[in-house]
């Protein structure tokens, strides 16, 4: 499965082979010891994951339910009449499908997939960058794409990548993609990263957005339920990143212009600190240097933008 898809989640492996994630995790460790794959938080990739990127057909099948939930929540952050930039990726493609129903929206993108998802949205204006087509992810890259973004200013940037850590921020495996992503981010007042649990803790070759430049992270509920990724969320929250956890298993897609609650499923195992109750799915901010908190600790408030 890793050879076919480039990456795979432990949950998907457990489902396919009909065994527990504990068993799958043990077997993945054994395969890593033999040099057949590299472990990542919540999954595994082929060796040399710092430079190898799975193609679009493979990425569409990886964490599909999680990407859909993330897109639902991210769409609720967009208001009527907004101007936003949307980067390339399968998660941002899911977001674009939901943005098609937001009236008066202007979307700037370097992604053919995002533009295609919005092509028949009569009330959405789509502005594409120039550049050279990168066929593996259907994105426009290069100096033409970067120059077309010069002088642009929008309210929000929605961007994805190959890995996200508190130490290094968002990263990707391709230098040209990283350069365009940086240009997209520089045009926005607020930077929103969309990353499912398989990307948390993963570090790839080219940094796109340093942690201090990320305003919000939208991830899925598995990230808050597993210790390695939950610790990464805590570290990101300590760096000032506002974190929203998207619930899985929604039976119907809500209207994109209305608020979608972010719900963290892991129960709080310690008494909450004093003060106003957090919104659903959000962690209370934690003090730097304090002891680790139990899940789901330190979800930052979703509504108020962080000072940049």
C-alpha positions as a Python dict, from the first residue, in 0.01 Angstrom:
ca = {
    (1, 'X'): (0, 0, 0),
    (2, 'X'): (285, 239, 75),
    (3, 'X'): (451, 162, -257),
    (4, 'X'): (124, 227, -441),
    (5, 'X'): (20, 542, -254),
    (6, 'X'): (346, 693, -131),
    (7, 'X'): (199, 716, 220),
    (8, 'X'): (-66, 541, 427),
    (9, 'X'): (-231, 597, 765),
    (10, 'X'): (-229, 341, 1045),
    (11, 'X'): (-608, 357, 1064),
    (12, 'X'): (-641, 269, 698),
    (13, 'X'): (-392, -18, 734),
    (14, 'X'): (-581, -156, 1033),
    (15, 'X'): (-910, -139, 841),
    (16, 'X'): (-771, -315, 534),
    (17, 'X'): (-601, -599, 720),
    (18, 'X'): (-881, -616, 979),
    (19, 'X'): (-666, -594, 1289),
    (20, 'X'): (-595, -342, 1564),
    (21, 'X'): (-386, -28, 1526),
    (22, 'X'): (-160, -161, 1803),
    (23, 'X'): (-74, -463, 1588),
    (24, 'X'): (-28, -248, 1277),
    (25, 'X'): (198, -5, 1464),
    (26, 'X'): (418, -294, 1583),
    (27, 'X'): (445, -434, 1231),
    (28, 'X'): (526, -92, 1087),
    (29, 'X'): (813, -63, 1336),
    (30, 'X'): (946, -397, 1212),
    (31, 'X'): (922, -285, 849),
    (32, 'X'): (1103, 37, 934),
    (33, 'X'): (1381, -164, 1101),
    (34, 'X'): (1424, -352, 773),
    (35, 'X'): (1450, -23, 582),
    (36, 'X'): (1130, -81, 384),
    (37, 'X'): (948, 234, 499),
    (38, 'X'): (972, 536, 729),
    (39, 'X'): (726, 586, 1013),
    (40, 'X'): (539, 913, 1050),
    (41, 'X'): (292, 1021, 1319),
    (42, 'X'): (-23, 827, 1240),
    (43, 'X'): (116, 651, 936),
    (44, 'X'): (411, 549, 719),
    (45, 'X'): (582, 664, 399),
    (46, 'X'): (840, 526, 161),
    (47, 'X'): (1204, 572, 264),
    (48, 'X'): (1341, 910, 162),
    (49, 'X'): (1018, 1090, 247),
    (50, 'X'): (1205, 1423, 271),
    (51, 'X'): (1214, 1441, -108),
    (52, 'X'): (951, 1202, -241),
    (53, 'X'): (599, 1327, -304),
    (54, 'X'): (308, 1096, -395),
    (55, 'X'): (118, 1195, -707),
    (56, 'X'): (-230, 1340, -714),
    (57, 'X'): (-415, 1007, -770),
    (58, 'X'): (-245, 858, -465),
    (59, 'X'): (-303, 1161, -243),
    (60, 'X'): (-676, 1172, -314),
    (61, 'X'): (-721, 837, -135),
    (62, 'X'): (-509, 922, 170),
    (63, 'X'): (-711, 1041, 475),
    (64, 'X'): (-1007, 1129, 250),
    (65, 'X'): (-1264, 1147, 533),
    (66, 'X'): (-1032, 1364, 741),
    (67, 'X'): (-972, 1605, 453),
    (68, 'X'): (-1346, 1637, 398),
    (69, 'X'): (-1405, 1721, 765),
    (70, 'X'): (-1121, 1974, 762),
    (71, 'X'): (-1267, 2139, 452),
    (72, 'X'): (-1609, 2167, 619),
    (73, 'X'): (-1463, 2351, 915),
    (74, 'X'): (-1227, 2568, 709),
    (75, 'X'): (-1515, 2681, 487),
    (76, 'X'): (-1696, 2819, 792),
    (77, 'X'): (-1409, 3070, 834),
    (78, 'X'): (-1493, 3234, 500),
    (79, 'X'): (-1752, 3510, 492),
    (80, 'X'): (-1960, 3658, 213),
    (81, 'X'): (-1757, 3909, 13),
    (82, 'X'): (-1417, 3784, 132),
    (83, 'X'): (-1105, 3782, -84),
    (84, 'X'): (-885, 3479, -15),
    (85, 'X'): (-595, 3286, -162),
    (86, 'X'): (-612, 2907, -180),
    (87, 'X'): (-300, 2701, -242),
    (88, 'X'): (-260, 2370, -422),
    (89, 'X'): (-345, 2032, -268),
    (90, 'X'): (-617, 1774, -228),
    (91, 'X'): (-739, 1927, 100),
    (92, 'X'): (-764, 2275, -52),
    (93, 'X'): (-948, 2121, -348),
    (94, 'X'): (-1208, 1990, -102),
    (95, 'X'): (-1229, 2338, 50),
    (96, 'X'): (-1286, 2494, -292),
    (97, 'X'): (-1587, 2270, -354),
    (98, 'X'): (-1749, 2417, -44),
    (99, 'X'): (-1651, 2775, -125),
    (100, 'X'): (-1850, 2754, -448),
    (101, 'X'): (-2163, 2852, -255),
    (102, 'X'): (-2023, 3161, -79),
    (103, 'X'): (-2166, 3469, -255),
    (104, 'X'): (-1941, 3758, -351),
    (105, 'X'): (-1622, 3561, -287),
    (106, 'X'): (-1296, 3626, -473),
    (107, 'X'): (-1048, 3336, -481),
    (108, 'X'): (-689, 3373, -599),
    (109, 'X'): (-518, 3040, -666),
    (110, 'X'): (-231, 2871, -844),
    (111, 'X'): (-417, 2538, -848),
    (112, 'X'): (-599, 2412, -1155),
    (113, 'X'): (-796, 2176, -931),
    (114, 'X'): (-918, 2462, -711),
    (115, 'X'): (-1011, 2666, -1018),
    (116, 'X'): (-1196, 2370, -1168),
    (117, 'X'): (-1396, 2321, -847),
    (118, 'X'): (-1506, 2685, -867),
    (119, 'X'): (-1550, 2705, -1245),
    (120, 'X'): (-1932, 2692, -1237),
    (121, 'X'): (-1980, 2904, -923),
    (122, 'X'): (-2162, 3205, -1063),
    (123, 'X'): (-2118, 3416, -750),
    (124, 'X'): (-1744, 3346, -706),
    (125, 'X'): (-1471, 3528, -896),
    (126, 'X'): (-1163, 3314, -962),
    (127, 'X'): (-825, 3475, -1030),
    (128, 'X'): (-543, 3244, -1140),
    (129, 'X'): (-173, 3312, -1118),
    (130, 'X'): (57, 3274, -1414),
    (131, 'X'): (342, 3028, -1410),
    (132, 'X'): (453, 2688, -1533),
    (133, 'X'): (229, 2386, -1484),
    (134, 'X'): (359, 2124, -1242),
    (135, 'X'): (177, 1812, -1353),
    (136, 'X'): (213, 1605, -1036),
    (137, 'X'): (-24, 1832, -841),
    (138, 'X'): (-179, 2043, -1121),
    (139, 'X'): (-32, 2364, -980),
    (140, 'X'): (126, 2668, -1145),
    (141, 'X'): (476, 2736, -1013),
    (142, 'X'): (784, 2937, -1101),
    (143, 'X'): (865, 3306, -1133),
    (144, 'X'): (552, 3378, -1335),
    (145, 'X'): (331, 3257, -1051),
    (146, 'X'): (528, 3448, -789),
    (147, 'X'): (533, 3774, -987),
    (148, 'X'): (157, 3763, -1043),
    (149, 'X'): (109, 3766, -665),
    (150, 'X'): (325, 4074, -612),
    (151, 'X'): (127, 4356, -454),
    (152, 'X'): (-174, 4135, -379),
    (153, 'X'): (-353, 4173, -44),
    (154, 'X'): (-632, 3944, 78),
    (155, 'X'): (-789, 3862, 414),
    (156, 'X'): (-700, 3492, 441),
    (157, 'X'): (-468, 3234, 290),
    (158, 'X'): (-564, 2866, 300),
    (159, 'X'): (-261, 2647, 244),
    (160, 'X'): (-159, 2285, 284),
    (161, 'X'): (171, 2100, 264),
    (162, 'X'): (353, 1772, 318),
    (163, 'X'): (445, 1811, 686),
    (164, 'X'): (390, 2032, 989),
    (165, 'X'): (596, 2061, 1308),
    (166, 'X'): (610, 2319, 1585),
    (167, 'X'): (986, 2356, 1540),
    (168, 'X'): (986, 2424, 1166),
    (169, 'X'): (631, 2501, 1061),
    (170, 'X'): (480, 2388, 731),
    (171, 'X'): (704, 2219, 475),
    (172, 'X'): (682, 2050, 138),
    (173, 'X'): (896, 1825, -81),
    (174, 'X'): (930, 2053, -385),
    (175, 'X'): (1132, 2375, -403),
    (176, 'X'): (916, 2544, -668),
    (177, 'X'): (594, 2468, -480),
    (178, 'X'): (746, 2600, -157),
    (179, 'X'): (843, 2927, -322),
    (180, 'X'): (493, 2991, -460),
    (181, 'X'): (333, 2895, -129),
    (182, 'X'): (549, 3156, 45),
    (183, 'X'): (431, 3418, -203),
    (184, 'X'): (67, 3319, -140),
    (185, 'X'): (113, 3351, 235),
    (186, 'X'): (281, 3692, 212),
    (187, 'X'): (-32, 3831, 45),
    (188, 'X'): (-266, 3742, 333),
    (189, 'X'): (-347, 3905, 665),
    (190, 'X'): (-430, 3566, 816),
    (191, 'X'): (-264, 3230, 737),
    (192, 'X'): (-472, 2916, 785),
    (193, 'X'): (-299, 2579, 745),
    (194, 'X'): (-508, 2273, 657),
    (195, 'X'): (-331, 1955, 769),
    (196, 'X'): (-470, 1614, 862),
    (197, 'X'): (-319, 1404, 1139),
    (198, 'X'): (-83, 1214, 905),
    (199, 'X'): (108, 1539, 838),
    (200, 'X'): (155, 1642, 1200),
    (201, 'X'): (509, 1574, 1317),
    (202, 'X'): (631, 1512, 961),
    (203, 'X'): (919, 1730, 841),
    (204, 'X'): (1001, 1754, 471),
    (205, 'X'): (1271, 1924, 271),
    (206, 'X'): (1155, 2280, 200),
    (207, 'X'): (999, 2511, 458),
    (208, 'X'): (700, 2708, 329),
    (209, 'X'): (552, 2880, 636),
    (210, 'X'): (742, 2919, 966),
    (211, 'X'): (539, 2846, 1277),
    (212, 'X'): (530, 3209, 1389),
    (213, 'X'): (357, 3308, 1063),
    (214, 'X'): (72, 3056, 1102),
    (215, 'X'): (-246, 3206, 1244),
    (216, 'X'): (-460, 2892, 1259),
    (217, 'X'): (-433, 2519, 1205),
    (218, 'X'): (-739, 2320, 1105),
    (219, 'X'): (-687, 1947, 1159),
    (220, 'X'): (-898, 1637, 1222),
    (221, 'X'): (-1005, 1476, 1550),
    (222, 'X'): (-753, 1190, 1522),
    (223, 'X'): (-476, 1444, 1581),
    (224, 'X'): (-611, 1525, 1927),
    (225, 'X'): (-678, 1162, 2015),
    (226, 'X'): (-327, 1021, 1962),
    (227, 'X'): (-36, 1105, 2193),
    (228, 'X'): (237, 1195, 1938),
    (229, 'X'): (17, 1426, 1732),
    (230, 'X'): (-155, 1565, 2042),
    (231, 'X'): (184, 1668, 2179),
    (232, 'X'): (258, 1839, 1849),
    (233, 'X'): (-71, 2028, 1877),
    (234, 'X'): (22, 2140, 2227),
    (235, 'X'): (360, 2263, 2102),
    (236, 'X'): (196, 2453, 1815),
    (237, 'X'): (-53, 2610, 2058),
    (238, 'X'): (238, 2719, 2278),
    (239, 'X'): (381, 2897, 1974),
    (240, 'X'): (60, 3097, 1939),
    (241, 'X'): (-110, 2895, 1667),
    (242, 'X'): (-488, 2880, 1708),
    (243, 'X'): (-600, 2519, 1662),
    (244, 'X'): (-938, 2389, 1551),
    (245, 'X'): (-1023, 2019, 1547),
    (246, 'X'): (-1275, 1908, 1286),
    (247, 'X'): (-1513, 1627, 1388),
    (248, 'X'): (-1552, 1324, 1161),
    (249, 'X'): (-1872, 1146, 1067),
    (250, 'X'): (-2092, 1444, 982),
    (251, 'X'): (-2401, 1313, 809),
    (252, 'X'): (-2469, 1623, 608),
    (253, 'X'): (-2253, 1904, 481),
    (254, 'X'): (-2354, 2230, 649),
    (255, 'X'): (-2390, 2557, 458),
    (256, 'X'): (-2042, 2692, 405),
    (257, 'X'): (-2123, 3047, 515),
    (258, 'X'): (-2241, 2938, 857),
    (259, 'X'): (-2028, 2845, 1155),
    (260, 'X'): (-1930, 2479, 1179),
    (261, 'X'): (-1845, 2377, 1537),
    (262, 'X'): (-1505, 2221, 1593),
    (263, 'X'): (-1541, 1932, 1833),
    (264, 'X'): (-1250, 1754, 2000),
    (265, 'X'): (-1351, 1400, 2085),
    (266, 'X'): (-1090, 1308, 2346),
    (267, 'X'): (-1237, 1364, 2696),
    (268, 'X'): (-1070, 1610, 2929),
    (269, 'X'): (-911, 1412, 3209),
    (270, 'X'): (-819, 1696, 3439),
    (271, 'X'): (-1022, 1977, 3587),
    (272, 'X'): (-1036, 2275, 3350),
    (273, 'X'): (-858, 2593, 3455),
    (274, 'X'): (-1066, 2886, 3581),
    (275, 'X'): (-1203, 3139, 3338),
    (276, 'X'): (-1465, 3147, 3062),
    (277, 'X'): (-1551, 2815, 2901),
    (278, 'X'): (-1387, 2755, 2560),
    (279, 'X'): (-1587, 2715, 2246),
    (280, 'X'): (-1657, 2353, 2141),
    (281, 'X'): (-1351, 2190, 1993),
    (282, 'X'): (-1104, 2451, 2117),
    (283, 'X'): (-820, 2414, 2366),
    (284, 'X'): (-758, 2664, 2641),
    (285, 'X'): (-423, 2840, 2589),
    (286, 'X'): (-145, 2698, 2809),
    (287, 'X'): (140, 2878, 2976),
    (288, 'X'): (483, 2836, 2825),
    (289, 'X'): (698, 2601, 3023),
    (290, 'X'): (406, 2460, 3222),
    (291, 'X'): (346, 2090, 3276),
    (292, 'X'): (186, 1889, 2992),
    (293, 'X'): (-191, 1898, 2999),
    (294, 'X'): (-430, 1613, 2928),
    (295, 'X'): (-618, 1592, 2599),
    (296, 'X'): (-769, 1795, 2455),
    (297, 'X'): (-563, 2069, 2621),
    (298, 'X'): (-481, 2415, 2494),
    (299, 'X'): (-701, 2453, 2189),
    (300, 'X'): (-670, 2823, 2119),
    (301, 'X'): (-977, 3035, 2054),
    (302, 'X'): (-1089, 3004, 1695),
    (303, 'X'): (-1266, 3334, 1655),
    (304, 'X'): (-1007, 3600, 1739),
    (305, 'X'): (-715, 3645, 1496),
    (306, 'X'): (-367, 3634, 1646),
    (307, 'X'): (-153, 3947, 1630),
    (308, 'X'): (101, 3921, 1355),
}
